[in-house]
Coordinates of C-alpha atoms in Angstrom, one line a residue:
M1 CA 60.2 58.3 155.1
K2 CA 62.1 59.4 152.0
N3 CA 60.7 58.1 148.7
A4 CA 63.2 56.2 146.5
L5 CA 61.3 57.3 143.4
N6 CA 62.4 60.9 144.1
T7 CA 66.0 59.9 144.5
D8 CA 68.7 59.8 141.9
L9 CA 69.7 56.1 142.3
N10 CA 73.1 56.8 140.7
L11 CA 73.9 58.4 144.1
L12 CA 73.7 55.0 145.7
V13 CA 76.3 53.7 143.2
A14 CA 78.5 56.7 144.2
F15 CA 78.0 55.9 147.8
D16 CA 78.9 52.2 147.3
A17 CA 82.1 53.3 145.5
L18 CA 83.0 55.7 148.3
M19 CA 82.6 52.9 150.9
A20 CA 84.9 50.6 148.9
E21 CA 87.6 53.1 148.1
R22 CA 87.4 55.6 151.0
S23 CA 88.7 58.3 148.5
V24 CA 86.7 60.7 146.3
T25 CA 89.3 60.4 143.5
E26 CA 89.5 56.6 143.6
A27 CA 85.8 56.2 143.9
G28 CA 85.3 58.4 140.8
K29 CA 87.8 56.2 138.9
R30 CA 85.9 53.1 140.0
I31 CA 82.6 54.3 138.5
G32 CA 83.9 56.5 135.7
L33 CA 83.3 60.0 137.2
A34 CA 85.7 62.9 137.2
Q35 CA 86.8 64.2 140.6
P36 CA 84.5 67.3 140.5
S37 CA 81.4 65.1 139.6
M38 CA 82.3 62.7 142.4
S39 CA 82.6 65.5 144.9
N40 CA 79.2 66.8 143.8
A41 CA 77.8 63.4 144.3
L42 CA 79.2 63.3 147.9
T43 CA 77.6 66.7 148.6
R44 CA 74.2 65.4 147.4
L45 CA 74.6 62.2 149.4
R46 CA 75.2 64.2 152.5
A47 CA 72.1 66.1 151.9
L48 CA 70.1 63.0 151.2
F49 CA 71.2 61.2 154.3
D50 CA 71.4 64.4 156.4
D51 CA 74.8 63.2 157.7
E52 CA 78.5 63.8 157.0
L53 CA 78.8 60.1 155.9
F54 CA 82.6 60.3 155.4
V55 CA 85.1 62.2 157.6
R56 CA 88.5 63.1 156.2
T57 CA 91.5 61.9 158.2
P58 CA 95.2 61.7 157.6
H59 CA 94.6 58.0 156.8
G60 CA 91.7 58.5 154.3
M61 CA 88.0 59.0 154.6
I62 CA 86.4 57.2 157.5
P63 CA 82.6 56.3 157.3
T64 CA 80.3 57.6 160.0
P65 CA 78.0 55.2 161.8
V66 CA 75.2 56.3 159.5
A67 CA 77.3 55.3 156.5
T68 CA 78.3 52.0 158.0
D69 CA 74.7 51.1 158.8
A70 CA 73.5 52.1 155.3
A71 CA 76.4 50.3 153.4
E72 CA 75.0 46.8 153.5
H73 CA 71.5 47.9 152.4
V74 CA 72.9 50.0 149.5
R75 CA 75.1 47.1 148.4
A76 CA 72.2 44.7 148.5
A77 CA 70.0 47.1 146.5
I78 CA 72.7 47.4 143.8
L79 CA 73.1 43.7 143.6
A80 CA 69.3 43.2 143.4
A81 CA 69.2 45.7 140.5
E82 CA 72.0 44.0 138.7
E83 CA 70.2 40.6 139.1
A84 CA 67.0 42.1 137.8
I85 CA 68.7 43.6 134.7
N86 CA 70.5 40.3 134.0
V87 CA 67.5 38.0 134.4
G88 CA 67.5 35.5 131.5
S89 CA 71.1 36.2 130.6
Q90 CA 74.1 34.0 131.3
F91 CA 77.6 35.1 132.2
D92 CA 79.9 34.8 129.3
P93 CA 83.5 34.9 130.4
Q94 CA 84.8 35.3 126.9
S95 CA 83.0 38.6 126.4
Y96 CA 83.2 40.0 129.9
N97 CA 85.4 43.0 130.6
G98 CA 86.2 44.1 134.1
E99 CA 88.5 43.9 137.1
I100 CA 88.6 41.3 139.9
T101 CA 90.5 41.7 143.1
L102 CA 91.9 38.8 145.0
L103 CA 93.2 39.2 148.6
T104 CA 96.1 36.9 149.3
H105 CA 99.7 36.6 150.3
D106 CA 102.9 36.0 148.5
L107 CA 102.8 32.2 148.7
I108 CA 99.7 32.2 146.6
E109 CA 101.1 34.8 144.2
L110 CA 104.1 32.6 143.7
T111 CA 102.3 29.2 143.4
V112 CA 98.7 29.8 142.2
V113 CA 98.4 33.2 140.6
P114 CA 100.5 32.4 137.5
S115 CA 98.2 29.5 136.7
V116 CA 95.1 31.7 137.3
V117 CA 96.5 34.3 134.9
R118 CA 97.2 31.7 132.2
A119 CA 93.6 30.4 132.6
L120 CA 92.2 33.9 132.3
E121 CA 94.1 34.5 129.1
Q122 CA 92.4 31.5 127.6
R123 CA 88.9 31.6 129.2
A124 CA 88.3 35.3 130.0
P125 CA 90.8 37.6 128.3
G126 CA 88.8 40.7 129.3
I127 CA 89.3 40.1 133.0
R128 CA 92.0 42.1 134.7
L129 CA 93.2 40.5 137.9
R130 CA 94.5 42.6 140.8
T131 CA 96.0 40.9 143.9
R132 CA 96.3 42.7 147.2
G133 CA 98.4 41.6 150.2
M134 CA 96.7 41.1 153.5
L135 CA 97.7 40.6 157.2
G136 CA 95.9 38.2 159.5
A137 CA 92.1 38.9 159.4
E138 CA 92.3 42.0 157.3
F139 CA 90.3 40.2 154.6
A140 CA 87.1 40.8 156.6
A141 CA 87.2 44.6 156.3
D142 CA 88.0 44.5 152.6
L143 CA 85.3 41.9 151.8
D144 CA 82.7 43.8 153.9
A145 CA 83.6 47.1 152.0
D146 CA 83.5 45.3 148.6
R147 CA 87.1 46.2 147.9
A148 CA 87.7 42.6 146.8
E149 CA 85.7 39.7 145.6
L150 CA 87.6 36.9 147.2
A151 CA 90.3 36.1 149.8
L152 CA 92.6 33.1 149.5
C153 CA 94.5 32.5 152.7
G154 CA 95.1 30.2 155.7
A155 CA 92.8 32.1 158.1
R156 CA 92.0 29.8 161.1
N157 CA 88.8 31.6 162.1
V158 CA 86.3 32.9 159.4
P159 CA 83.5 35.1 160.7
K160 CA 80.1 33.6 160.3
R161 CA 78.9 36.3 157.9
F162 CA 81.3 35.0 155.2
H163 CA 81.2 31.9 153.1
Y164 CA 84.3 29.8 152.7
R165 CA 85.6 26.6 151.1
V166 CA 88.6 24.6 152.2
L167 CA 90.8 24.1 149.2
C168 CA 93.7 22.1 150.4
D169 CA 95.9 21.2 153.4
E170 CA 99.2 23.0 153.5
T171 CA 102.2 21.1 154.9
F172 CA 105.8 22.1 155.3
A173 CA 109.3 21.0 154.1
G174 CA 112.8 22.3 154.2
I175 CA 115.1 23.5 151.4
A176 CA 118.9 23.8 151.2
R177 CA 121.4 24.5 148.5
F178 CA 121.8 21.4 146.3
D179 CA 125.3 20.7 147.6
H180 CA 124.7 21.6 151.2
P181 CA 126.0 18.9 153.6
I182 CA 122.6 18.7 155.3
V183 CA 120.9 17.2 152.3
Q184 CA 123.5 14.5 151.6
R185 CA 121.6 12.2 154.1
P186 CA 118.3 12.1 155.9
V187 CA 118.0 15.2 158.0
T188 CA 118.0 14.6 161.8
M189 CA 116.8 17.0 164.5
D190 CA 120.4 17.6 165.5
D191 CA 121.2 18.5 161.8
F192 CA 118.3 20.8 161.7
L193 CA 119.0 22.7 164.9
S194 CA 122.7 23.0 164.3
A195 CA 122.2 24.6 160.9
K196 CA 121.8 28.4 160.3
H197 CA 118.3 29.3 159.1
A198 CA 116.5 31.9 157.0
G199 CA 113.2 32.7 158.6
L200 CA 110.0 34.6 157.6
S201 CA 108.7 37.5 159.7
P202 CA 105.3 36.5 161.1
R203 CA 102.7 38.9 159.7
S204 CA 100.9 39.1 163.0
G205 CA 104.0 39.6 165.1
G206 CA 105.4 37.2 167.6
K207 CA 106.9 33.8 166.7
G208 CA 106.2 31.8 163.6
V209 CA 104.8 28.3 163.4
I210 CA 108.2 26.5 163.4
D211 CA 109.7 28.5 166.2
T212 CA 106.6 28.2 168.3
L213 CA 106.5 24.4 167.8
L214 CA 110.2 24.1 168.7
E215 CA 109.8 26.3 171.8
K216 CA 107.1 24.0 173.1
Q217 CA 109.7 21.2 173.0
G218 CA 112.3 23.4 174.8
L219 CA 114.2 23.8 171.6
S220 CA 115.3 26.6 169.3
R221 CA 116.9 27.1 165.9
D222 CA 119.6 29.5 164.8
V223 CA 117.8 32.1 162.6
A224 CA 120.6 34.0 160.9
V225 CA 118.4 36.1 158.7
T226 CA 114.7 37.0 158.8
V227 CA 112.9 38.3 155.7
S228 CA 109.4 39.6 155.0
S229 CA 108.6 37.6 151.9
F230 CA 108.6 33.9 150.9
A231 CA 110.1 35.1 147.5
A232 CA 113.3 36.3 149.3
I233 CA 114.1 32.9 150.8
P234 CA 115.2 30.8 147.8
P235 CA 117.9 33.3 146.7
L236 CA 119.3 33.3 150.2
V237 CA 119.4 29.5 150.3
I238 CA 121.1 29.3 146.9
E239 CA 123.8 31.8 147.6
T240 CA 124.6 31.1 151.3
N241 CA 124.8 28.2 153.8
V242 CA 121.3 28.9 155.4
I243 CA 118.5 26.5 155.1
A244 CA 114.8 27.3 155.3
V245 CA 111.3 25.9 156.0
L246 CA 108.7 26.6 153.4
P247 CA 105.1 25.5 152.6
R248 CA 105.6 22.2 150.7
R249 CA 104.1 23.6 147.5
L250 CA 106.7 26.3 147.3
A251 CA 109.5 24.1 148.5
A252 CA 108.6 21.6 145.7
K253 CA 108.5 24.4 143.1
A254 CA 112.0 25.6 144.2
D255 CA 113.3 22.0 144.1
K256 CA 112.1 21.6 140.6
E257 CA 113.2 25.0 139.2
L258 CA 116.2 26.1 141.2
P259 CA 119.6 24.6 142.4
V260 CA 118.1 23.6 145.8
R261 CA 117.0 20.3 147.3
M262 CA 113.8 19.8 149.3
F263 CA 114.0 17.7 152.5
D264 CA 111.5 16.3 155.0
L265 CA 111.5 17.9 158.4
P266 CA 112.6 15.7 161.3
F267 CA 109.4 16.6 163.3
D268 CA 105.7 17.0 162.6
V269 CA 104.2 20.4 161.9
P270 CA 100.5 21.1 162.2
I271 CA 98.7 21.3 158.9
V272 CA 97.3 24.7 157.7
Q273 CA 94.1 24.7 155.7
S274 CA 94.0 27.1 152.6
K275 CA 90.6 28.6 152.4
L276 CA 88.7 30.6 149.7
I277 CA 86.6 33.2 151.5
W278 CA 83.8 35.4 150.0
G279 CA 81.0 37.6 151.2
K280 CA 77.2 37.6 150.6
G281 CA 77.5 40.0 147.7
A282 CA 80.0 37.9 145.8
D283 CA 77.8 34.9 146.5
R284 CA 75.1 36.5 144.3
S285 CA 77.5 37.8 141.6
P286 CA 77.8 35.5 138.5
V287 CA 81.3 37.0 137.7
S288 CA 82.5 36.4 141.2
S289 CA 81.0 32.9 141.3
W290 CA 82.7 32.0 138.0
F291 CA 86.0 33.3 139.2
R292 CA 85.7 31.6 142.5
H293 CA 85.2 28.2 140.8
L294 CA 88.2 28.9 138.6
V295 CA 90.5 29.7 141.5
A296 CA 89.3 26.7 143.4
E297 CA 89.9 24.4 140.4
I298 CA 93.5 25.7 140.0
A299 CA 94.4 25.9 143.7
T300 CA 93.3 22.3 144.4
S301 CA 95.5 21.1 141.6
S302 CA 98.5 23.3 142.6
D303 CA 99.7 21.5 145.7
S304 CA 102.7 19.7 144.1

């Protein structure tokens, strides 16, 4: 068995960065090493583990089974070292400098992130926030590889290895141009189905929530345009005759700030739960813990 006392423990920090970034250059930036120094660290890691560890592919560096098996142990060792160094000290958000990555989608970027940034400006001005888009259950791979501290999304199934907290229930509402005939009276099912719609491309493929629900009732709507982002829908509604269904928080925001009117749907839509998800490493990090509580505080008060 190899003795840790004879090992340069900085190599484990380099290994952890490589697992997170899957790139020698980006891993070097993450821990402040120039590309030649990072390449040298990888060479030494391969000798230490007696394994290739990371294989170059057209899609980036892929970890070998040895690297994958070692990753959790290395991350735990680094976190344990950080906890030991910080025994007796408390996290001070006002003096902390660093970057935090939040995995989410454009609904959260439009409704929650601006409030988070305002809070950071006041409470933790040294924190730089990075948001990254995600599809379906992609959050699992990013949290496992420590490429993000948190995920905020509507995932239905969260793997048992993660912690999560339900923040709020997401409901839906319609929006139409403020002078559209459909919003001059309560919207009926006939009104809804006869109108032209702007739809959102489902991230996972197939049909979205609304079209799936209508299909179960033997109904369908006339989707005149399909876009890839929630942000693209309000301009379409303002400038054309299409109507749209949005999460109620975003519909209410549009109703308040834009020349559109929100209306109740003439049928029931299943509630989607917004969840804040994090891994074991983030559970032990005082920075991640503080940020997690901040996001939860803001998200639970942002459903208007």
